[in-house]
C-alpha cells in the first residue's frame, strides 16, 4: 500500500510551546519518530524533551524508527498533544553522577578519620580498609558498566530528578555508610575481624559481583547499539528469578555487610535497597508478561528464590 500524505492537528499539552505548528503535514508511511523530529525542529527543542500523545485515546506515541505513523493508529486530521518535559539529562550521565557520590565520599572520610573523630586512631583498622576497598570496587564496576556495558531504552530523564535519584547513592551509600563505618565506635573498627564473617563475606561479595556482571552482559546483548528492541533474557540466574541482576546485587551487599561486622548503617542501606529493587523487579515481571504474552515463561519469584 502506497504511503499517503495527511495532516495532523497539533495542540500543546500544558504550557504553550513557542513555534509549535498547529498542523503537521506528513507521510503516513514515515517512521513514528519522524513526528518527533519534525516537531523538535520546529520548536527548536530536543526530541527527547517532547512527549506526544494521541488525542483519540491519550496513549503515548512511540518515538521509534521501526513503526510507521499509519501503524500507530493516526489518520488524516488526527489530533496529537505535545508536552514539553523540560530540560533533560542523559541516563548514562545520571548513572555516572549517582555512582560518583560513594567514590568520592568514602575515600574522603576514610583518610580524614583522625580529623573527623578525635578519638580515632591514626591508622584505620584492617576491616575499615577492606570495607572501603569493597565499596570502591563495587562502584567502580558500576561506573565501568555504565560507560561500556549498559544500553538504555530511554535516552534521557528530566534534569530536575537528578537530585532525587542521587540521594540513595550520595546520602545512603555514601555519607551514611562512611560516617558510621569509619567511626572508632563502629564494628569495622575492631581488629582482627571475625574469620567466619570475613571469609563468608568475601565469598558472597565475589559471587554477587560476578553474577551481577554476567546478568548485565546478558541484558546488554538483548538490544543492539542505539536500538530500543526488547527480548526475553535467559542464562545464569534468569531461570530462578525475573531480575537476577538485583538478586546478585543483594548477595554482594550481604557480603559487604558481613565484612562490615553487621553494622546497623549497612543493614539500613540493605533494607532500603532491597525494598526498592523488589518494586523494580515486580514491575519488570509485569512488563514481560504484558509485552511477550505466552512466549514468556512466567516467574513465581522476581527477586529472591523461595522468598519474593
PDB file of C-alpha atoms in Angstrom:
ATOM      1  CA  UNK A   1       0.000   0.000   0.000  1.00  0.00           C
ATOM      2  CA  UNK A   2       1.475   3.369  -1.040  1.00  0.00           C
ATOM      3  CA  UNK A   3       2.237   5.997   1.557  1.00  0.00           C
ATOM      4  CA  UNK A   4      -0.275   8.831   1.695  1.00  0.00           C
ATOM      5  CA  UNK A   5       0.199  12.402   2.773  1.00  0.00           C
ATOM      6  CA  UNK A   6      -2.036  13.610   5.533  1.00  0.00           C
ATOM      7  CA  UNK A   7      -2.171  16.385   8.084  1.00  0.00           C
ATOM      8  CA  UNK A   8      -2.058  16.012  11.861  1.00  0.00           C
ATOM      9  CA  UNK A   9      -3.590  18.600  14.173  1.00  0.00           C
ATOM     10  CA  UNK A  10      -1.067  19.672  16.828  1.00  0.00           C
ATOM     11  CA  UNK A  11      -2.037  21.000  20.259  1.00  0.00           C
ATOM     12  CA  UNK A  12       0.213  21.832  23.237  1.00  0.00           C
ATOM     13  CA  UNK A  13      -0.393  19.948  26.488  1.00  0.00           C
ATOM     14  CA  UNK A  14       0.074  22.223  29.488  1.00  0.00           C
ATOM     15  CA  UNK A  15       2.072  25.387  28.957  1.00  0.00           C
ATOM     16  CA  UNK A  16       2.332  26.806  25.408  1.00  0.00           C
ATOM     17  CA  UNK A  17       5.331  25.770  23.328  1.00  0.00           C
ATOM     18  CA  UNK A  18       6.783  28.602  21.207  1.00  0.00           C
ATOM     19  CA  UNK A  19       6.987  27.918  17.457  1.00  0.00           C
ATOM     20  CA  UNK A  20       4.909  24.735  17.744  1.00  0.00           C
ATOM     21  CA  UNK A  21       2.951  24.398  14.471  1.00  0.00           C
ATOM     22  CA  UNK A  22      -0.818  23.948  14.519  1.00  0.00           C
ATOM     23  CA  UNK A  23      -0.705  21.481  11.624  1.00  0.00           C
ATOM     24  CA  UNK A  24       1.886  18.885  10.626  1.00  0.00           C
ATOM     25  CA  UNK A  25       1.791  17.552   7.032  1.00  0.00           C
ATOM     26  CA  UNK A  26       3.498  14.152   6.953  1.00  0.00           C
ATOM     27  CA  UNK A  27       3.533  10.864   5.035  1.00  0.00           C
ATOM     28  CA  UNK A  28       1.591   8.028   6.629  1.00  0.00           C
ATOM     29  CA  UNK A  29       4.406   5.587   5.816  1.00  0.00           C
ATOM     30  CA  UNK A  30       7.037   7.602   7.669  1.00  0.00           C
ATOM     31  CA  UNK A  31       8.503   6.279  10.886  1.00  0.00           C
ATOM     32  CA  UNK A  32       6.766   7.417  14.059  1.00  0.00           C
ATOM     33  CA  UNK A  33       9.977   9.096  15.191  1.00  0.00           C
ATOM     34  CA  UNK A  34       9.658  11.492  12.248  1.00  0.00           C
ATOM     35  CA  UNK A  35       6.815  13.284  14.068  1.00  0.00           C
ATOM     36  CA  UNK A  36       9.172  13.896  16.997  1.00  0.00           C
ATOM     37  CA  UNK A  37      11.968  15.006  14.693  1.00  0.00           C
ATOM     38  CA  UNK A  38       9.842  17.494  12.766  1.00  0.00           C
ATOM     39  CA  UNK A  39       8.219  18.982  15.862  1.00  0.00           C
ATOM     40  CA  UNK A  40      11.612  19.202  17.568  1.00  0.00           C
ATOM     41  CA  UNK A  41      12.984  21.059  14.581  1.00  0.00           C
ATOM     42  CA  UNK A  42      10.031  23.450  14.503  1.00  0.00           C
ATOM     43  CA  UNK A  43      10.048  24.156  18.244  1.00  0.00           C
ATOM     44  CA  UNK A  44      13.864  24.146  18.484  1.00  0.00           C
ATOM     45  CA  UNK A  45      13.685  21.702  21.361  1.00  0.00           C
ATOM     46  CA  UNK A  46      15.318  18.290  21.696  1.00  0.00           C
ATOM     47  CA  UNK A  47      13.074  15.422  20.580  1.00  0.00           C
ATOM     48  CA  UNK A  48      13.841  13.779  23.942  1.00  0.00           C
ATOM     49  CA  UNK A  49      12.222  16.758  25.645  1.00  0.00           C
ATOM     50  CA  UNK A  50       8.863  16.169  23.936  1.00  0.00           C
ATOM     51  CA  UNK A  51       6.124  13.758  24.936  1.00  0.00           C
ATOM     52  CA  UNK A  52       3.481  13.271  22.256  1.00  0.00           C
ATOM     53  CA  UNK A  53       0.141  11.630  22.976  1.00  0.00           C
ATOM     54  CA  UNK A  54      -2.731  10.695  20.683  1.00  0.00           C
ATOM     55  CA  UNK A  55      -5.920  12.666  21.071  1.00  0.00           C
ATOM     56  CA  UNK A  56      -8.032   9.571  20.407  1.00  0.00           C
ATOM     57  CA  UNK A  57      -7.040   7.571  23.485  1.00  0.00           C
ATOM     58  CA  UNK A  58      -4.320   9.544  25.287  1.00  0.00           C
ATOM     59  CA  UNK A  59      -1.659   6.890  24.683  1.00  0.00           C
ATOM     60  CA  UNK A  60       1.957   7.959  24.192  1.00  0.00           C
ATOM     61  CA  UNK A  61       3.160   7.979  20.597  1.00  0.00           C
ATOM     62  CA  UNK A  62       6.338   5.839  20.456  1.00  0.00           C
ATOM     63  CA  UNK A  63       9.491   7.615  19.346  1.00  0.00           C
ATOM     64  CA  UNK A  64      10.738   4.669  17.260  1.00  0.00           C
ATOM     65  CA  UNK A  65      12.045   4.018  13.774  1.00  0.00           C
ATOM     66  CA  UNK A  66      10.509   0.558  13.284  1.00  0.00           C
ATOM     67  CA  UNK A  67       6.841   1.581  13.420  1.00  0.00           C
ATOM     68  CA  UNK A  68       5.054   3.678  10.816  1.00  0.00           C
ATOM     69  CA  UNK A  69       2.724   6.545  11.604  1.00  0.00           C
ATOM     70  CA  UNK A  70      -0.105   4.581   9.981  1.00  0.00           C
ATOM     71  CA  UNK A  71       0.600   1.648  12.315  1.00  0.00           C
ATOM     72  CA  UNK A  72       0.235   3.868  15.397  1.00  0.00           C
ATOM     73  CA  UNK A  73      -3.416   4.438  14.532  1.00  0.00           C
ATOM     74  CA  UNK A  74      -3.069   8.068  13.472  1.00  0.00           C
ATOM     75  CA  UNK A  75      -5.083   9.168  10.461  1.00  0.00           C
ATOM     76  CA  UNK A  76      -5.639  12.325   8.446  1.00  0.00           C
ATOM     77  CA  UNK A  77      -6.820  15.156  10.733  1.00  0.00           C
ATOM     78  CA  UNK A  78      -5.954  13.184  13.894  1.00  0.00           C
ATOM     79  CA  UNK A  79      -5.066  15.361  16.872  1.00  0.00           C
ATOM     80  CA  UNK A  80      -1.827  14.926  18.767  1.00  0.00           C
ATOM     81  CA  UNK A  81      -0.873  16.642  22.022  1.00  0.00           C
ATOM     82  CA  UNK A  82       2.679  17.775  22.692  1.00  0.00           C
ATOM     83  CA  UNK A  83       4.088  18.341  26.186  1.00  0.00           C
ATOM     84  CA  UNK A  84       7.413  19.991  26.959  1.00  0.00           C
ATOM     85  CA  UNK A  85       9.033  17.823  29.645  1.00  0.00           C
ATOM     86  CA  UNK A  86      11.590  20.485  30.474  1.00  0.00           C
ATOM     87  CA  UNK A  87      15.405  20.245  30.399  1.00  0.00           C
ATOM     88  CA  UNK A  88      16.646  16.673  30.084  1.00  0.00           C
ATOM     89  CA  UNK A  89      19.775  14.804  31.120  1.00  0.00           C
ATOM     90  CA  UNK A  90      21.114  11.610  29.546  1.00  0.00           C
ATOM     91  CA  UNK A  91      20.552   8.448  31.582  1.00  0.00           C
ATOM     92  CA  UNK A  92      24.197   7.488  31.169  1.00  0.00           C
ATOM     93  CA  UNK A  93      25.190  10.817  32.721  1.00  0.00           C
ATOM     94  CA  UNK A  94      22.686  10.255  35.546  1.00  0.00           C
ATOM     95  CA  UNK A  95      24.262   6.917  36.443  1.00  0.00           C
ATOM     96  CA  UNK A  96      27.791   8.346  36.336  1.00  0.00           C
ATOM     97  CA  UNK A  97      26.789  11.169  38.708  1.00  0.00           C
ATOM     98  CA  UNK A  98      24.939   8.807  41.064  1.00  0.00           C
ATOM     99  CA  UNK A  99      27.819   6.370  41.472  1.00  0.00           C
ATOM    100  CA  UNK A 100      30.367   9.160  41.782  1.00  0.00           C
ATOM    101  CA  UNK A 101      28.997  10.023  45.237  1.00  0.00           C
ATOM    102  CA  UNK A 102      30.257   6.940  47.126  1.00  0.00           C
ATOM    103  CA  UNK A 103      33.503   7.006  45.131  1.00  0.00           C
ATOM    104  CA  UNK A 104      34.245  10.494  46.460  1.00  0.00           C
ATOM    105  CA  UNK A 105      32.750  10.290  49.956  1.00  0.00           C
ATOM    106  CA  UNK A 106      34.240   7.001  51.162  1.00  0.00           C
ATOM    107  CA  UNK A 107      37.927   7.766  50.480  1.00  0.00           C
ATOM    108  CA  UNK A 108      37.435  11.297  51.813  1.00  0.00           C
ATOM    109  CA  UNK A 109      36.050  10.202  55.196  1.00  0.00           C
ATOM    110  CA  UNK A 110      38.424   7.215  55.341  1.00  0.00           C
ATOM    111  CA  UNK A 111      41.518   9.424  55.062  1.00  0.00           C
ATOM    112  CA  UNK A 112      40.102  12.240  57.219  1.00  0.00           C
ATOM    113  CA  UNK A 113      39.125   9.915  60.074  1.00  0.00           C
ATOM    114  CA  UNK A 114      41.586  11.316  62.650  1.00  0.00           C
ATOM    115  CA  UNK A 115      40.306  14.846  61.986  1.00  0.00           C
ATOM    116  CA  UNK A 116      36.591  13.967  61.951  1.00  0.00           C
ATOM    117  CA  UNK A 117      36.700  11.671  65.006  1.00  0.00           C
ATOM    118  CA  UNK A 118      39.041  12.987  67.730  1.00  0.00           C
ATOM    119  CA  UNK A 119      39.220   9.596  69.443  1.00  0.00           C
ATOM    120  CA  UNK A 120      40.026   7.692  66.258  1.00  0.00           C
ATOM    121  CA  UNK A 121      43.484   6.111  65.994  1.00  0.00           C
ATOM    122  CA  UNK A 122      45.703   7.462  63.224  1.00  0.00           C
ATOM    123  CA  UNK A 123      45.695   4.106  61.425  1.00  0.00           C
ATOM    124  CA  UNK A 124      42.376   2.618  60.281  1.00  0.00           C
ATOM    125  CA  UNK A 125      41.578  -0.964  61.170  1.00  0.00           C
ATOM    126  CA  UNK A 126      42.008  -3.829  58.719  1.00  0.00           C
ATOM    127  CA  UNK A 127      38.204  -4.172  58.493  1.00  0.00           C
ATOM    128  CA  UNK A 128      37.746  -0.478  57.719  1.00  0.00           C
ATOM    129  CA  UNK A 129      40.357  -0.633  54.970  1.00  0.00           C
ATOM    130  CA  UNK A 130      38.793  -3.749  53.473  1.00  0.00           C
ATOM    131  CA  UNK A 131      35.284  -2.279  53.746  1.00  0.00           C
ATOM    132  CA  UNK A 132      36.405   0.870  51.930  1.00  0.00           C
ATOM    133  CA  UNK A 133      38.067  -1.198  49.197  1.00  0.00           C
ATOM    134  CA  UNK A 134      34.947  -3.323  48.621  1.00  0.00           C
ATOM    135  CA  UNK A 135      32.671  -0.288  48.369  1.00  0.00           C
ATOM    136  CA  UNK A 136      35.038   1.481  45.951  1.00  0.00           C
ATOM    137  CA  UNK A 137      35.439  -1.629  43.782  1.00  0.00           C
ATOM    138  CA  UNK A 138      31.645  -2.049  43.671  1.00  0.00           C
ATOM    139  CA  UNK A 139      31.016   1.463  42.433  1.00  0.00           C
ATOM    140  CA  UNK A 140      33.986   1.461  40.053  1.00  0.00           C
ATOM    141  CA  UNK A 141      32.389  -1.610  38.486  1.00  0.00           C
ATOM    142  CA  UNK A 142      29.094   0.266  38.297  1.00  0.00           C
ATOM    143  CA  UNK A 143      30.769   3.199  36.537  1.00  0.00           C
ATOM    144  CA  UNK A 144      32.519   0.892  34.066  1.00  0.00           C
ATOM    145  CA  UNK A 145      29.255  -0.897  33.268  1.00  0.00           C
ATOM    146  CA  UNK A 146      27.516   2.444  32.762  1.00  0.00           C
ATOM    147  CA  UNK A 147      30.140   3.569  30.270  1.00  0.00           C
ATOM    148  CA  UNK A 148      30.796   0.311  28.416  1.00  0.00           C
ATOM    149  CA  UNK A 149      28.021  -2.238  29.069  1.00  0.00           C
ATOM    150  CA  UNK A 150      24.567  -0.753  29.630  1.00  0.00           C
ATOM    151  CA  UNK A 151      22.292   0.043  26.700  1.00  0.00           C
ATOM    152  CA  UNK A 152      19.415   2.304  27.687  1.00  0.00           C
ATOM    153  CA  UNK A 153      15.886   2.037  26.293  1.00  0.00           C
ATOM    154  CA  UNK A 154      15.248   5.676  27.236  1.00  0.00           C
ATOM    155  CA  UNK A 155      17.764   8.326  26.285  1.00  0.00           C
ATOM    156  CA  UNK A 156      17.015  10.964  28.915  1.00  0.00           C
ATOM    157  CA  UNK A 157      15.117  11.893  32.053  1.00  0.00           C
ATOM    158  CA  UNK A 158      14.067  15.300  33.458  1.00  0.00           C
ATOM    159  CA  UNK A 159      17.186  17.046  34.755  1.00  0.00           C
ATOM    160  CA  UNK A 160      15.383  18.143  37.940  1.00  0.00           C
ATOM    161  CA  UNK A 161      15.158  14.482  39.051  1.00  0.00           C
ATOM    162  CA  UNK A 162      18.934  14.119  39.352  1.00  0.00           C
ATOM    163  CA  UNK A 163      18.870  15.234  42.995  1.00  0.00           C
ATOM    164  CA  UNK A 164      16.169  12.731  43.952  1.00  0.00           C
ATOM    165  CA  UNK A 165      17.918   9.921  42.090  1.00  0.00           C
ATOM    166  CA  UNK A 166      21.290  10.737  43.647  1.00  0.00           C
ATOM    167  CA  UNK A 167      20.003  10.744  47.245  1.00  0.00           C
ATOM    168  CA  UNK A 168      20.205   6.959  47.547  1.00  0.00           C
ATOM    169  CA  UNK A 169      23.851   6.845  46.485  1.00  0.00           C
ATOM    170  CA  UNK A 170      25.300  10.100  47.808  1.00  0.00           C
ATOM    171  CA  UNK A 171      23.483  10.038  51.159  1.00  0.00           C
ATOM    172  CA  UNK A 172      22.633   6.405  51.990  1.00  0.00           C
ATOM    173  CA  UNK A 173      25.501   4.569  50.267  1.00  0.00           C
ATOM    174  CA  UNK A 174      27.921   7.459  50.650  1.00  0.00           C
ATOM    175  CA  UNK A 175      27.564   9.638  53.752  1.00  0.00           C
ATOM    176  CA  UNK A 176      25.555   7.138  55.815  1.00  0.00           C
ATOM    177  CA  UNK A 177      27.870   4.156  55.342  1.00  0.00           C
ATOM    178  CA  UNK A 178      31.082   6.158  55.517  1.00  0.00           C
ATOM    179  CA  UNK A 179      30.195   8.239  58.595  1.00  0.00           C
ATOM    180  CA  UNK A 180      29.350   5.185  60.681  1.00  0.00           C
ATOM    181  CA  UNK A 181      31.700   2.515  59.361  1.00  0.00           C
ATOM    182  CA  UNK A 182      34.866   4.617  59.667  1.00  0.00           C
ATOM    183  CA  UNK A 183      33.959   5.851  63.156  1.00  0.00           C
ATOM    184  CA  UNK A 184      36.033   4.467  66.067  1.00  0.00           C
ATOM    185  CA  UNK A 185      32.860   3.023  67.644  1.00  0.00           C
ATOM    186  CA  UNK A 186      31.891   1.069  64.528  1.00  0.00           C
ATOM    187  CA  UNK A 187      32.092  -2.756  64.377  1.00  0.00           C
ATOM    188  CA  UNK A 188      34.535  -2.284  61.494  1.00  0.00           C
ATOM    189  CA  UNK A 189      36.956  -0.540  63.869  1.00  0.00           C
ATOM    190  CA  UNK A 190      37.578  -3.788  65.696  1.00  0.00           C
ATOM    191  CA  UNK A 191      40.651  -5.813  64.722  1.00  0.00           C
ATOM    192  CA  UNK A 192      41.043  -8.597  63.907  1.00  0.00           C
ATOM    193  CA  UNK A 193      37.679  -9.253  62.227  1.00  0.00           C
ATOM    194  CA  UNK A 194      35.750 -12.457  62.796  1.00  0.00           C
ATOM    195  CA  UNK A 195      37.205 -15.099  60.469  1.00  0.00           C
ATOM    196  CA  UNK A 196      33.748 -16.514  59.745  1.00  0.00           C
ATOM    197  CA  UNK A 197      32.307 -13.103  58.832  1.00  0.00           C
ATOM    198  CA  UNK A 198      35.385 -12.097  56.853  1.00  0.00           C
ATOM    199  CA  UNK A 199      35.681 -15.088  54.529  1.00  0.00           C
ATOM    200  CA  UNK A 200      31.972 -15.738  54.098  1.00  0.00           C
ATOM    201  CA  UNK A 201      31.551 -12.034  53.316  1.00  0.00           C
ATOM    202  CA  UNK A 202      34.332 -12.031  50.714  1.00  0.00           C
ATOM    203  CA  UNK A 203      32.917 -15.182  49.108  1.00  0.00           C
ATOM    204  CA  UNK A 204      29.397 -13.735  48.841  1.00  0.00           C
ATOM    205  CA  UNK A 205      30.758 -10.408  47.596  1.00  0.00           C
ATOM    206  CA  UNK A 206      32.755 -12.078  44.821  1.00  0.00           C
ATOM    207  CA  UNK A 207      29.857 -14.322  43.791  1.00  0.00           C
ATOM    208  CA  UNK A 208      27.439 -11.388  43.793  1.00  0.00           C
ATOM    209  CA  UNK A 209      29.631  -9.078  41.748  1.00  0.00           C
ATOM    210  CA  UNK A 210      30.422 -11.741  39.138  1.00  0.00           C
ATOM    211  CA  UNK A 211      26.781 -12.797  38.872  1.00  0.00           C
ATOM    212  CA  UNK A 212      25.614  -9.205  38.604  1.00  0.00           C
ATOM    213  CA  UNK A 213      28.120  -8.512  35.821  1.00  0.00           C
ATOM    214  CA  UNK A 214      27.047 -11.658  33.965  1.00  0.00           C
ATOM    215  CA  UNK A 215      23.375 -10.634  34.168  1.00  0.00           C
ATOM    216  CA  UNK A 216      24.191  -7.168  32.864  1.00  0.00           C
ATOM    217  CA  UNK A 217      26.035  -8.663  29.880  1.00  0.00           C
ATOM    218  CA  UNK A 218      23.010 -10.851  29.128  1.00  0.00           C
ATOM    219  CA  UNK A 219      20.683  -7.840  29.220  1.00  0.00           C
ATOM    220  CA  UNK A 220      23.078  -5.827  27.051  1.00  0.00           C
ATOM    221  CA  UNK A 221      23.059  -8.479  24.337  1.00  0.00           C
ATOM    222  CA  UNK A 222      19.265  -8.303  24.039  1.00  0.00           C
ATOM    223  CA  UNK A 223      19.494  -4.853  22.453  1.00  0.00           C
ATOM    224  CA  UNK A 224      21.548  -3.571  19.532  1.00  0.00           C
ATOM    225  CA  UNK A 225      23.670  -0.478  19.969  1.00  0.00           C
ATOM    226  CA  UNK A 226      21.334   2.518  19.812  1.00  0.00           C
ATOM    227  CA  UNK A 227      18.296   0.243  19.486  1.00  0.00           C
ATOM    228  CA  UNK A 228      15.161   0.071  21.615  1.00  0.00           C
ATOM    229  CA  UNK A 229      14.125  -3.517  20.947  1.00  0.00           C
ATOM    230  CA  UNK A 230      13.394  -5.811  23.898  1.00  0.00           C
ATOM    231  CA  UNK A 231      13.900  -9.525  24.347  1.00  0.00           C
ATOM    232  CA  UNK A 232      13.411 -12.293  26.870  1.00  0.00           C
ATOM    233  CA  UNK A 233      16.633 -12.852  28.859  1.00  0.00           C
ATOM    234  CA  UNK A 234      17.954 -16.297  29.691  1.00  0.00           C
ATOM    235  CA  UNK A 235      21.078 -17.652  31.316  1.00  0.00           C
ATOM    236  CA  UNK A 236      22.734 -17.695  34.728  1.00  0.00           C
ATOM    237  CA  UNK A 237      20.114 -16.716  37.310  1.00  0.00           C
ATOM    238  CA  UNK A 238      17.310 -15.911  34.871  1.00  0.00           C
ATOM    239  CA  UNK A 239      15.767 -19.366  35.368  1.00  0.00           C
ATOM    240  CA  UNK A 240      15.431 -18.619  39.092  1.00  0.00           C
ATOM    241  CA  UNK A 241      14.069 -15.068  39.235  1.00  0.00           C
ATOM    242  CA  UNK A 242      12.949 -12.277  36.928  1.00  0.00           C
ATOM    243  CA  UNK A 243      15.850  -9.979  37.820  1.00  0.00           C
ATOM    244  CA  UNK A 244      18.989 -11.927  38.783  1.00  0.00           C
ATOM    245  CA  UNK A 245      20.999  -8.723  38.440  1.00  0.00           C
ATOM    246  CA  UNK A 246      19.169  -7.491  41.543  1.00  0.00           C
ATOM    247  CA  UNK A 247      19.486 -10.879  43.246  1.00  0.00           C
ATOM    248  CA  UNK A 248      23.256 -10.881  42.795  1.00  0.00           C
ATOM    249  CA  UNK A 249      23.408  -7.236  43.875  1.00  0.00           C
ATOM    250  CA  UNK A 250      21.772  -8.245  47.154  1.00  0.00           C
ATOM    251  CA  UNK A 251      24.210 -11.143  47.581  1.00  0.00           C
ATOM    252  CA  UNK A 252      27.159  -8.779  47.071  1.00  0.00           C
ATOM    253  CA  UNK A 253      25.840  -6.351  49.679  1.00  0.00           C
ATOM    254  CA  UNK A 254      25.227  -9.163  52.147  1.00  0.00           C
ATOM    255  CA  UNK A 255      28.937  -9.875  51.710  1.00  0.00           C
ATOM    256  CA  UNK A 256      29.781  -6.218  52.403  1.00  0.00           C
ATOM    257  CA  UNK A 257      27.536  -6.330  55.470  1.00  0.00           C
ATOM    258  CA  UNK A 258      29.373  -9.356  56.864  1.00  0.00           C
ATOM    259  CA  UNK A 259      32.788  -7.820  56.245  1.00  0.00           C
ATOM    260  CA  UNK A 260      31.496  -4.650  57.914  1.00  0.00           C
ATOM    261  CA  UNK A 261      30.745  -6.578  61.083  1.00  0.00           C
ATOM    262  CA  UNK A 262      26.954  -6.350  60.699  1.00  0.00           C
ATOM    263  CA  UNK A 263      26.959  -2.579  61.098  1.00  0.00           C
ATOM    264  CA  UNK A 264      23.455  -1.141  61.545  1.00  0.00           C
ATOM    265  CA  UNK A 265      24.143   1.562  58.942  1.00  0.00           C
ATOM    266  CA  UNK A 266      24.901  -1.100  56.310  1.00  0.00           C
ATOM    267  CA  UNK A 267      21.833  -3.100  57.341  1.00  0.00           C
ATOM    268  CA  UNK A 268      19.698   0.043  56.944  1.00  0.00           C
ATOM    269  CA  UNK A 269      21.081   0.565  53.455  1.00  0.00           C
ATOM    270  CA  UNK A 270      20.432  -3.106  52.642  1.00  0.00           C
ATOM    271  CA  UNK A 271      16.786  -2.962  53.732  1.00  0.00           C
ATOM    272  CA  UNK A 272      16.034   0.203  51.752  1.00  0.00           C
ATOM    273  CA  UNK A 273      17.847  -1.125  48.676  1.00  0.00           C
ATOM    274  CA  UNK A 274      16.062  -4.489  48.746  1.00  0.00           C
ATOM    275  CA  UNK A 275      12.712  -2.742  49.081  1.00  0.00           C
ATOM    276  CA  UNK A 276      13.402  -0.571  46.046  1.00  0.00           C
ATOM    277  CA  UNK A 277      14.704  -3.471  43.955  1.00  0.00           C
ATOM    278  CA  UNK A 278      11.630  -5.528  44.882  1.00  0.00           C
ATOM    279  CA  UNK A 279       9.409  -2.828  43.366  1.00  0.00           C
ATOM    280  CA  UNK A 280      11.547  -2.660  40.216  1.00  0.00           C
ATOM    281  CA  UNK A 281      11.617  -6.452  39.849  1.00  0.00           C
ATOM    282  CA  UNK A 282       7.831  -6.805  40.169  1.00  0.00           C
ATOM    283  CA  UNK A 283       7.361  -4.038  37.604  1.00  0.00           C
ATOM    284  CA  UNK A 284       9.766  -5.813  35.229  1.00  0.00           C
ATOM    285  CA  UNK A 285       7.919  -9.132  35.599  1.00  0.00           C
ATOM    286  CA  UNK A 286       4.589  -7.448  34.811  1.00  0.00           C
ATOM    287  CA  UNK A 287       6.149  -5.776  31.779  1.00  0.00           C
ATOM    288  CA  UNK A 288       7.493  -9.095  30.452  1.00  0.00           C
ATOM    289  CA  UNK A 289       4.085 -10.726  30.852  1.00  0.00           C
ATOM    290  CA  UNK A 290       2.291  -7.889  29.082  1.00  0.00           C
ATOM    291  CA  UNK A 291       4.795  -7.482  26.251  1.00  0.00           C
ATOM    292  CA  UNK A 292       5.581 -11.121  25.412  1.00  0.00           C
ATOM    293  CA  UNK A 293       2.426 -12.958  26.495  1.00  0.00           C
ATOM    294  CA  UNK A 294       2.608 -16.737  26.077  1.00  0.00           C
ATOM    295  CA  UNK A 295       6.186 -16.518  24.757  1.00  0.00           C
ATOM    296  CA  UNK A 296       7.363 -15.598  28.237  1.00  0.00           C
ATOM    297  CA  UNK A 297       7.629 -18.229  30.974  1.00  0.00           C
ATOM    298  CA  UNK A 298       6.163 -16.527  33.998  1.00  0.00           C
ATOM    299  CA  UNK A 299       8.329 -16.421  37.091  1.00  0.00           C
ATOM    300  CA  UNK A 300       6.979 -17.208  40.526  1.00  0.00           C
ATOM    301  CA  UNK A 301       9.782 -15.258  42.174  1.00  0.00           C
ATOM    302  CA  UNK A 302      11.013 -11.931  40.853  1.00  0.00           C
ATOM    303  CA  UNK A 303      13.898 -11.106  43.220  1.00  0.00           C
ATOM    304  CA  UNK A 304      14.917 -13.889  45.631  1.00  0.00           C
ATOM    305  CA  UNK A 305      14.172 -17.628  45.030  1.00  0.00           C
ATOM    306  CA  UNK A 306      11.661 -19.009  47.502  1.00  0.00           C
ATOM    307  CA  UNK A 307      11.147 -15.614  49.140  1.00  0.00           C
ATOM    308  CA  UNK A 308       9.811 -12.987  46.726  1.00  0.00           C
TER     309      UNK A 308
END
